[in-house]
GROMACS .gro file of C-alpha atoms in nm:
model
  420
    1UNK     CA    1  -2.433   1.510  -1.594
    2UNK     CA    2  -2.389   1.874  -1.582
    3UNK     CA    3  -2.443   1.893  -1.213
    4UNK     CA    4  -2.211   1.594  -1.154
    5UNK     CA    5  -1.935   1.805  -1.353
    6UNK     CA    6  -2.006   2.129  -1.176
    7UNK     CA    7  -1.973   1.932  -0.856
    8UNK     CA    8  -1.653   1.781  -0.922
    9UNK     CA    9  -1.511   2.124  -1.061
   10UNK     CA   10  -1.585   2.297  -0.745
   11UNK     CA   11  -1.420   1.995  -0.546
   12UNK     CA   12  -1.113   2.046  -0.781
   13UNK     CA   13  -1.117   2.423  -0.712
   14UNK     CA   14  -1.144   2.375  -0.337
   15UNK     CA   15  -0.883   2.143  -0.356
   16UNK     CA   16  -0.624   2.378  -0.532
   17UNK     CA   17  -0.718   2.652  -0.284
   18UNK     CA   18  -0.656   2.438  -0.006
   19UNK     CA   19  -0.357   2.189  -0.068
   20UNK     CA   20  -0.403   2.077   0.320
   21UNK     CA   21  -0.714   1.912   0.253
   22UNK     CA   22  -0.507   1.652   0.031
   23UNK     CA   23  -0.217   1.626   0.259
   24UNK     CA   24  -0.178   1.278   0.437
   25UNK     CA   25   0.073   1.443   0.681
   26UNK     CA   26   0.190   1.815   0.779
   27UNK     CA   27   0.507   1.967   0.897
   28UNK     CA   28   0.548   2.265   1.105
   29UNK     CA   29   0.721   2.472   0.837
   30UNK     CA   30   0.443   2.350   0.600
   31UNK     CA   31   0.160   2.486   0.847
   32UNK     CA   32   0.334   2.813   0.873
   33UNK     CA   33   0.339   2.853   0.503
   34UNK     CA   34  -0.011   2.796   0.452
   35UNK     CA   35  -0.100   3.016   0.721
   36UNK     CA   36   0.084   3.296   0.583
   37UNK     CA   37  -0.053   3.240   0.238
   38UNK     CA   38  -0.420   3.229   0.383
   39UNK     CA   39  -0.459   3.441   0.674
   40UNK     CA   40  -0.651   3.740   0.595
   41UNK     CA   41  -0.439   3.946   0.843
   42UNK     CA   42  -0.151   3.943   0.566
   43UNK     CA   43  -0.375   4.024   0.301
   44UNK     CA   44  -0.488   4.335   0.507
   45UNK     CA   45  -0.147   4.464   0.606
   46UNK     CA   46  -0.024   4.382   0.258
   47UNK     CA   47  -0.276   4.634   0.116
   48UNK     CA   48  -0.182   4.880   0.361
   49UNK     CA   49   0.182   4.881   0.277
   50UNK     CA   50   0.096   4.898  -0.085
   51UNK     CA   51  -0.116   5.226   0.025
   52UNK     CA   52   0.188   5.377   0.217
   53UNK     CA   53   0.400   5.326  -0.049
   54UNK     CA   54   0.138   5.495  -0.319
   55UNK     CA   55   0.140   5.819  -0.087
   56UNK     CA   56   0.508   5.861  -0.140
   57UNK     CA   57   0.537   6.011  -0.481
   58UNK     CA   58   0.228   6.242  -0.402
   59UNK     CA   59   0.377   6.362  -0.083
   60UNK     CA   60   0.671   6.517  -0.290
   61UNK     CA   61   0.457   6.649  -0.586
   62UNK     CA   62   0.375   7.013  -0.613
   63UNK     CA   63   0.010   7.142  -0.562
   64UNK     CA   64  -0.185   7.142  -0.896
   65UNK     CA   65  -0.153   7.477  -1.041
   66UNK     CA   66  -0.453   7.736  -1.046
   67UNK     CA   67  -0.586   7.865  -1.368
   68UNK     CA   68  -0.842   8.154  -1.350
   69UNK     CA   69  -1.075   8.346  -1.582
   70UNK     CA   70  -1.296   8.643  -1.546
   71UNK     CA   71  -1.467   8.858  -1.807
   72UNK     CA   72  -1.665   9.187  -1.825
   73UNK     CA   73  -1.979   9.081  -1.980
   74UNK     CA   74  -2.092   9.434  -2.049
   75UNK     CA   75  -1.789   9.490  -2.283
   76UNK     CA   76  -1.936   9.221  -2.511
   77UNK     CA   77  -2.010   9.357  -2.871
   78UNK     CA   78  -1.813   9.670  -2.779
   79UNK     CA   79  -1.683   9.839  -3.115
   80UNK     CA   80  -1.312   9.840  -3.177
   81UNK     CA   81  -1.243   9.633  -2.832
   82UNK     CA   82  -1.470   9.336  -2.839
   83UNK     CA   83  -1.507   9.158  -2.501
   84UNK     CA   84  -1.283   9.221  -2.194
   85UNK     CA   85  -1.145   8.955  -2.007
   86UNK     CA   86  -0.835   8.822  -1.774
   87UNK     CA   87  -0.651   8.509  -1.777
   88UNK     CA   88  -0.428   8.407  -1.519
   89UNK     CA   89  -0.210   8.088  -1.423
   90UNK     CA   90  -0.069   8.063  -1.086
   91UNK     CA   91   0.166   7.811  -0.923
   92UNK     CA   92   0.267   7.763  -0.542
   93UNK     CA   93   0.634   7.675  -0.477
   94UNK     CA   94   0.694   7.585  -0.124
   95UNK     CA   95   1.032   7.665   0.033
   96UNK     CA   96   1.337   7.504  -0.061
   97UNK     CA   97   1.346   7.157   0.083
   98UNK     CA   98   0.976   7.082   0.198
   99UNK     CA   99   0.880   6.853  -0.062
  100UNK     CA  100   1.196   6.675   0.005
  101UNK     CA  101   1.150   6.630   0.384
  102UNK     CA  102   0.758   6.515   0.297
  103UNK     CA  103   0.849   6.269   0.041
  104UNK     CA  104   1.103   6.152   0.276
  105UNK     CA  105   0.845   6.114   0.569
  106UNK     CA  106   0.617   5.959   0.342
  107UNK     CA  107   0.893   5.693   0.216
  108UNK     CA  108   0.976   5.613   0.598
  109UNK     CA  109   0.618   5.565   0.674
  110UNK     CA  110   0.596   5.302   0.382
  111UNK     CA  111   0.875   5.165   0.535
  112UNK     CA  112   0.701   5.118   0.860
  113UNK     CA  113   0.389   4.965   0.678
  114UNK     CA  114   0.620   4.696   0.534
  115UNK     CA  115   0.804   4.630   0.879
  116UNK     CA  116   0.456   4.605   1.024
  117UNK     CA  117   0.350   4.338   0.742
  118UNK     CA  118   0.706   4.157   0.843
  119UNK     CA  119   0.619   4.162   1.191
  120UNK     CA  120   0.290   3.998   1.153
  121UNK     CA  121   0.457   3.734   0.951
  122UNK     CA  122   0.679   3.635   1.224
  123UNK     CA  123   0.413   3.619   1.467
  124UNK     CA  124   0.156   3.421   1.250
  125UNK     CA  125   0.471   3.161   1.169
  126UNK     CA  126   0.569   3.169   1.529
  127UNK     CA  127   0.200   3.111   1.641
  128UNK     CA  128   0.142   2.846   1.332
  129UNK     CA  129   0.425   2.647   1.452
  130UNK     CA  130   0.333   2.656   1.802
  131UNK     CA  131   0.011   2.546   1.719
  132UNK     CA  132   0.150   2.231   1.529
  133UNK     CA  133   0.340   2.166   1.839
  134UNK     CA  134   0.020   2.112   2.025
  135UNK     CA  135  -0.113   1.949   1.744
  136UNK     CA  136   0.198   1.685   1.743
  137UNK     CA  137   0.155   1.642   2.127
  138UNK     CA  138  -0.203   1.554   2.121
  139UNK     CA  139  -0.172   1.298   1.843
  140UNK     CA  140   0.150   1.140   2.015
  141UNK     CA  141  -0.069   1.151   2.367
  142UNK     CA  142  -0.343   0.942   2.204
  143UNK     CA  143  -0.088   0.702   2.074
  144UNK     CA  144   0.055   0.676   2.423
  145UNK     CA  145  -0.303   0.627   2.566
  146UNK     CA  146  -0.397   0.357   2.303
  147UNK     CA  147  -0.058   0.174   2.406
  148UNK     CA  148  -0.128   0.220   2.773
  149UNK     CA  149  -0.474   0.106   2.752
  150UNK     CA  150  -0.384  -0.219   2.545
  151UNK     CA  151  -0.111  -0.290   2.827
  152UNK     CA  152  -0.366  -0.232   3.110
  153UNK     CA  153  -0.631  -0.476   2.926
  154UNK     CA  154  -0.343  -0.755   2.946
  155UNK     CA  155  -0.270  -0.656   3.301
  156UNK     CA  156  -0.632  -0.708   3.395
  157UNK     CA  157  -0.639  -1.031   3.209
  158UNK     CA  158  -0.372  -1.152   3.422
  159UNK     CA  159  -0.512  -1.025   3.742
  160UNK     CA  160  -0.818  -1.199   3.659
  161UNK     CA  161  -0.682  -1.516   3.585
  162UNK     CA  162  -0.470  -1.514   3.919
  163UNK     CA  163  -0.776  -1.405   4.114
  164UNK     CA  164  -0.990  -1.675   3.971
  165UNK     CA  165  -0.699  -1.927   4.050
  166UNK     CA  166  -0.681  -1.801   4.419
  167UNK     CA  167  -0.335  -1.662   4.354
  168UNK     CA  168  -0.421  -1.300   4.378
  169UNK     CA  169  -0.671  -1.070   4.563
  170UNK     CA  170  -0.998  -0.917   4.435
  171UNK     CA  171  -0.838  -0.540   4.482
  172UNK     CA  172  -0.610  -0.645   4.202
  173UNK     CA  173  -0.870  -0.668   3.997
  174UNK     CA  174  -1.062  -0.354   4.136
  175UNK     CA  175  -0.698  -0.164   4.067
  176UNK     CA  176  -0.691  -0.266   3.724
  177UNK     CA  177  -1.047  -0.130   3.685
  178UNK     CA  178  -0.983   0.202   3.865
  179UNK     CA  179  -0.663   0.247   3.659
  180UNK     CA  180  -0.881   0.188   3.326
  181UNK     CA  181  -1.147   0.462   3.461
  182UNK     CA  182  -0.861   0.708   3.485
  183UNK     CA  183  -0.753   0.604   3.163
  184UNK     CA  184  -1.094   0.674   2.989
  185UNK     CA  185  -1.107   1.025   3.166
  186UNK     CA  186  -0.747   1.116   3.040
  187UNK     CA  187  -0.898   1.009   2.680
  188UNK     CA  188  -1.175   1.273   2.713
  189UNK     CA  189  -0.941   1.528   2.809
  190UNK     CA  190  -0.689   1.442   2.522
  191UNK     CA  191  -0.987   1.470   2.267
  192UNK     CA  192  -1.084   1.783   2.413
  193UNK     CA  193  -0.736   1.905   2.352
  194UNK     CA  194  -0.736   1.768   2.008
  195UNK     CA  195  -1.051   1.952   1.892
  196UNK     CA  196  -0.942   2.262   2.056
  197UNK     CA  197  -0.627   2.269   1.882
  198UNK     CA  198  -0.821   2.188   1.532
  199UNK     CA  199  -1.002   2.477   1.572
  200UNK     CA  200  -0.716   2.701   1.636
  201UNK     CA  201  -0.509   2.588   1.341
  202UNK     CA  202  -0.832   2.614   1.108
  203UNK     CA  203  -0.878   2.950   1.270
  204UNK     CA  204  -0.527   3.061   1.144
  205UNK     CA  205  -0.590   2.907   0.810
  206UNK     CA  206  -0.944   3.063   0.761
  207UNK     CA  207  -1.137   2.759   0.757
  208UNK     CA  208  -1.421   2.610   0.949
  209UNK     CA  209  -1.327   2.510   1.309
  210UNK     CA  210  -1.445   2.141   1.241
  211UNK     CA  211  -1.251   2.121   0.889
  212UNK     CA  212  -1.032   1.796   0.915
  213UNK     CA  213  -0.678   1.851   0.922
  214UNK     CA  214  -0.378   1.632   0.816
  215UNK     CA  215  -0.193   1.419   1.080
  216UNK     CA  216   0.150   1.574   1.209
  217UNK     CA  217   0.467   1.407   1.054
  218UNK     CA  218   0.683   1.441   1.393
  219UNK     CA  219   0.976   1.644   1.517
  220UNK     CA  220   1.346   1.643   1.524
  221UNK     CA  221   1.543   1.830   1.787
  222UNK     CA  222   1.843   2.035   1.603
  223UNK     CA  223   2.165   1.918   1.611
  224UNK     CA  224   2.332   2.261   1.665
  225UNK     CA  225   2.181   2.599   1.826
  226UNK     CA  226   2.329   2.933   1.772
  227UNK     CA  227   2.465   3.121   2.041
  228UNK     CA  228   2.284   3.387   2.227
  229UNK     CA  229   2.552   3.627   2.133
  230UNK     CA  230   2.479   3.569   1.743
  231UNK     CA  231   2.118   3.580   1.761
  232UNK     CA  232   2.150   3.898   1.963
  233UNK     CA  233   2.359   4.055   1.682
  234UNK     CA  234   2.139   3.940   1.424
  235UNK     CA  235   1.812   4.034   1.580
  236UNK     CA  236   1.961   4.381   1.637
  237UNK     CA  237   2.053   4.411   1.279
  238UNK     CA  238   1.768   4.285   1.094
  239UNK     CA  239   1.473   4.237   1.337
  240UNK     CA  240   1.159   4.417   1.166
  241UNK     CA  241   1.024   4.579   1.500
  242UNK     CA  242   1.339   4.748   1.527
  243UNK     CA  243   1.367   4.854   1.174
  244UNK     CA  244   1.010   4.999   1.197
  245UNK     CA  245   1.090   5.198   1.503
  246UNK     CA  246   1.411   5.338   1.325
  247UNK     CA  247   1.201   5.427   1.024
  248UNK     CA  248   0.945   5.572   1.275
  249UNK     CA  249   1.241   5.810   1.413
  250UNK     CA  250   1.335   5.895   1.060
  251UNK     CA  251   0.964   5.983   0.952
  252UNK     CA  252   0.914   6.190   1.260
  253UNK     CA  253   1.274   6.357   1.204
  254UNK     CA  254   1.152   6.450   0.856
  255UNK     CA  255   0.831   6.593   1.018
  256UNK     CA  256   1.061   6.844   1.187
  257UNK     CA  257   1.221   6.943   0.877
  258UNK     CA  258   0.903   6.994   0.730
  259UNK     CA  259   0.807   7.211   1.058
  260UNK     CA  260   1.097   7.429   1.032
  261UNK     CA  261   1.029   7.509   0.668
  262UNK     CA  262   0.703   7.614   0.756
  263UNK     CA  263   0.868   7.929   0.930
  264UNK     CA  264   0.980   8.060   0.560
  265UNK     CA  265   0.736   8.193   0.311
  266UNK     CA  266   0.587   7.982   0.034
  267UNK     CA  267   0.600   8.163  -0.315
  268UNK     CA  268   0.343   8.186  -0.590
  269UNK     CA  269   0.423   8.239  -0.959
  270UNK     CA  270   0.197   8.387  -1.147
  271UNK     CA  271   0.127   8.468  -1.522
  272UNK     CA  272  -0.171   8.612  -1.703
  273UNK     CA  273  -0.315   8.834  -1.976
  274UNK     CA  274  -0.575   9.122  -1.914
  275UNK     CA  275  -0.743   9.284  -2.187
  276UNK     CA  276  -0.908   9.520  -1.926
  277UNK     CA  277  -0.607   9.748  -1.971
  278UNK     CA  278  -0.635   9.993  -2.258
  279UNK     CA  279  -0.303   9.987  -2.371
  280UNK     CA  280  -0.167   9.664  -2.498
  281UNK     CA  281   0.185   9.624  -2.317
  282UNK     CA  282  -0.005   9.660  -2.020
  283UNK     CA  283  -0.203   9.345  -2.110
  284UNK     CA  284   0.078   9.016  -2.014
  285UNK     CA  285   0.136   9.007  -1.644
  286UNK     CA  286   0.391   8.814  -1.436
  287UNK     CA  287   0.438   8.823  -1.089
  288UNK     CA  288   0.540   8.695  -0.740
  289UNK     CA  289   0.364   8.672  -0.405
  290UNK     CA  290   0.457   8.518  -0.070
  291UNK     CA  291   0.267   8.436   0.235
  292UNK     CA  292   0.361   8.613   0.527
  293UNK     CA  293   0.429   8.362   0.843
  294UNK     CA  294   0.318   8.596   1.123
  295UNK     CA  295   0.208   8.366   1.343
  296UNK     CA  296   0.507   8.210   1.469
  297UNK     CA  297   0.359   8.060   1.813
  298UNK     CA  298   0.173   7.820   1.615
  299UNK     CA  299   0.462   7.707   1.414
  300UNK     CA  300   0.670   7.664   1.706
  301UNK     CA  301   0.402   7.458   1.853
  302UNK     CA  302   0.429   7.235   1.563
  303UNK     CA  303   0.769   7.214   1.560
  304UNK     CA  304   0.809   7.143   1.922
  305UNK     CA  305   0.531   6.858   1.881
  306UNK     CA  306   0.738   6.698   1.592
  307UNK     CA  307   1.041   6.697   1.820
  308UNK     CA  308   0.871   6.531   2.087
  309UNK     CA  309   0.756   6.284   1.868
  310UNK     CA  310   1.120   6.187   1.769
  311UNK     CA  311   1.216   6.196   2.122
  312UNK     CA  312   0.930   5.920   2.195
  313UNK     CA  313   1.016   5.726   1.906
  314UNK     CA  314   1.347   5.709   2.003
  315UNK     CA  315   1.233   5.604   2.384
  316UNK     CA  316   1.024   5.336   2.218
  317UNK     CA  317   1.307   5.199   2.005
  318UNK     CA  318   1.539   5.158   2.320
  319UNK     CA  319   1.221   5.013   2.518
  320UNK     CA  320   1.178   4.747   2.249
  321UNK     CA  321   1.548   4.679   2.203
  322UNK     CA  322   1.565   4.573   2.573
  323UNK     CA  323   1.241   4.366   2.568
  324UNK     CA  324   1.359   4.199   2.263
  325UNK     CA  325   1.683   4.094   2.381
  326UNK     CA  326   1.506   3.987   2.707
  327UNK     CA  327   1.248   3.769   2.550
  328UNK     CA  328   1.563   3.631   2.321
  329UNK     CA  329   1.761   3.523   2.609
  330UNK     CA  330   1.467   3.393   2.777
  331UNK     CA  331   1.373   3.184   2.477
  332UNK     CA  332   1.718   3.053   2.400
  333UNK     CA  333   1.753   2.905   2.751
  334UNK     CA  334   1.426   2.741   2.710
  335UNK     CA  335   1.557   2.591   2.398
  336UNK     CA  336   1.832   2.462   2.535
  337UNK     CA  337   1.635   2.303   2.833
  338UNK     CA  338   1.361   2.143   2.615
  339UNK     CA  339   1.632   1.982   2.382
  340UNK     CA  340   1.855   1.841   2.664
  341UNK     CA  341   1.545   1.738   2.838
  342UNK     CA  342   1.442   1.523   2.519
  343UNK     CA  343   1.792   1.378   2.543
  344UNK     CA  344   1.759   1.294   2.923
  345UNK     CA  345   1.429   1.124   2.826
  346UNK     CA  346   1.562   0.930   2.527
  347UNK     CA  347   1.884   0.817   2.688
  348UNK     CA  348   1.775   0.745   3.074
  349UNK     CA  349   1.430   0.801   3.182
  350UNK     CA  350   1.213   0.614   2.904
  351UNK     CA  351   1.420   0.316   2.945
  352UNK     CA  352   1.431   0.316   3.303
  353UNK     CA  353   1.036   0.323   3.323
  354UNK     CA  354   1.042   0.050   3.059
  355UNK     CA  355   1.244  -0.150   3.269
  356UNK     CA  356   1.067  -0.072   3.575
  357UNK     CA  357   0.738  -0.160   3.440
  358UNK     CA  358   0.876  -0.505   3.326
  359UNK     CA  359   1.030  -0.616   3.625
  360UNK     CA  360   0.701  -0.531   3.823
  361UNK     CA  361   0.510  -0.721   3.566
  362UNK     CA  362   0.790  -0.991   3.614
  363UNK     CA  363   0.774  -0.989   4.011
  364UNK     CA  364   0.389  -0.993   3.997
  365UNK     CA  365   0.385  -1.307   3.786
  366UNK     CA  366   0.611  -1.495   3.990
  367UNK     CA  367   0.435  -1.378   4.325
  368UNK     CA  368   0.719  -1.186   4.466
  369UNK     CA  369   0.569  -0.844   4.395
  370UNK     CA  370   0.218  -0.681   4.410
  371UNK     CA  371  -0.032  -0.547   4.158
  372UNK     CA  372   0.000  -0.216   4.293
  373UNK     CA  373   0.353  -0.209   4.226
  374UNK     CA  374   0.251  -0.316   3.868
  375UNK     CA  375  -0.001  -0.020   3.817
  376UNK     CA  376   0.229   0.224   3.996
  377UNK     CA  377   0.493   0.122   3.718
  378UNK     CA  378   0.240   0.142   3.460
  379UNK     CA  379   0.153   0.497   3.553
  380UNK     CA  380   0.514   0.605   3.577
  381UNK     CA  381   0.579   0.462   3.254
  382UNK     CA  382   0.265   0.635   3.085
  383UNK     CA  383   0.360   0.967   3.256
  384UNK     CA  384   0.716   0.980   3.144
  385UNK     CA  385   0.613   0.891   2.749
  386UNK     CA  386   0.371   1.197   2.787
  387UNK     CA  387   0.645   1.404   2.957
  388UNK     CA  388   0.870   1.308   2.664
  389UNK     CA  389   0.634   1.392   2.415
  390UNK     CA  390   0.524   1.730   2.568
  391UNK     CA  391   0.916   1.830   2.590
  392UNK     CA  392   0.936   1.744   2.212
  393UNK     CA  393   0.660   1.976   2.135
  394UNK     CA  394   0.833   2.230   2.339
  395UNK     CA  395   1.123   2.199   2.112
  396UNK     CA  396   0.898   2.316   1.837
  397UNK     CA  397   0.727   2.591   2.044
  398UNK     CA  398   1.044   2.738   2.187
  399UNK     CA  399   1.236   2.738   1.879
  400UNK     CA  400   0.924   2.892   1.691
  401UNK     CA  401   0.932   3.159   1.957
  402UNK     CA  402   1.320   3.192   1.898
  403UNK     CA  403   1.281   3.264   1.532
  404UNK     CA  404   1.016   3.525   1.617
  405UNK     CA  405   1.257   3.736   1.822
  406UNK     CA  406   1.568   3.681   1.602
  407UNK     CA  407   1.359   3.793   1.314
  408UNK     CA  408   1.512   3.593   1.005
  409UNK     CA  409   1.691   3.306   1.202
  410UNK     CA  410   2.030   3.205   1.127
  411UNK     CA  411   2.050   2.842   0.949
  412UNK     CA  412   2.078   2.557   1.201
  413UNK     CA  413   2.111   2.201   1.160
  414UNK     CA  414   1.793   1.980   1.231
  415UNK     CA  415   1.398   2.054   1.101
  416UNK     CA  416   1.069   2.047   1.275
  417UNK     CA  417   0.900   1.793   1.103
  418UNK     CA  418   1.067   1.427   1.025
  419UNK     CA  419   1.080   1.199   1.274
  420UNK     CA  420   0.750   1.051   1.431
   0.00000   0.00000   0.00000
């Protein structure tokens, strides 16, 4: 009984950790949220961002003070004076503005770490939704395959009946058998794709490659697509990759300030008590000392290097900005194409393919058409339905990429997981 209870508790804990295991269906948004919750890369960069945040305060803090103590051991027990000793306390004070610049650099580096995490989350969400698109396509393609297989079985029966009655040729039956073999080959391809996509999704979820996955809920096409100008404006203002590079420029600019401050001396304040002096008034001491920054060549090299890093980061940002706008424009065009293609298939191509097959079957049954025309029409219908499913999957995939290049996308009508 104890073993059974332990097994039940373990199963319940696994179920709580993996809500995907209990789901009958899944949407693209659900898969993306589960991937973001379970992917180890998110945990890694979250920790890295925390580490960078915790470095900010130490960067702006003074060095620890120094406490020194010395004594003259041979004076121990001397009458009238006792042990001679020296106590000294010192604190190093950097040139004004140095600590503030170091803290600013650390703050900007912490921002860079946060934007690295945000960029990874965008990539993972887009990757998960693209994987969902393939999961939807392969399931829909298998459904289409089963429908085509059932239809072909009926056509084969009709051909065999007509051949037995002497009203058809043997090649009609052979054509049906050949088409059946082609369908069987296509089925093997689809099952291979199904296993591949399943392994890919489970890898994103940090699960066993063969772990079962829920069926896809379906997809819908958006009713409204934001204009390219709106998306460009949004991306330039909010995209984490651009914000990271902006923070990188600011961090290197702060390093330039630190390098400039290195040309000025640091001050060390000292206070102490020295009983080695016979006169009591001479024993308390206070003082200041400075380093002498004579090696200006070394400091100039550091400064020039920091300025070069600023120019490099500025160039990186300009280059990434241009690439981002290019990716955004390309993906926006792909979204519009896939949405229009789905509409074309649903309003024209699918009905025509269905009518074409019905007319070919009717002609064959009446003796006015050939069985080859029926097989051709059946193949055309199968190809058209698969192409329709592929374009519906492309809508999800291209929208996911559009979200990635936009950053945090503006709201749009329509969702990615409702219609089968």
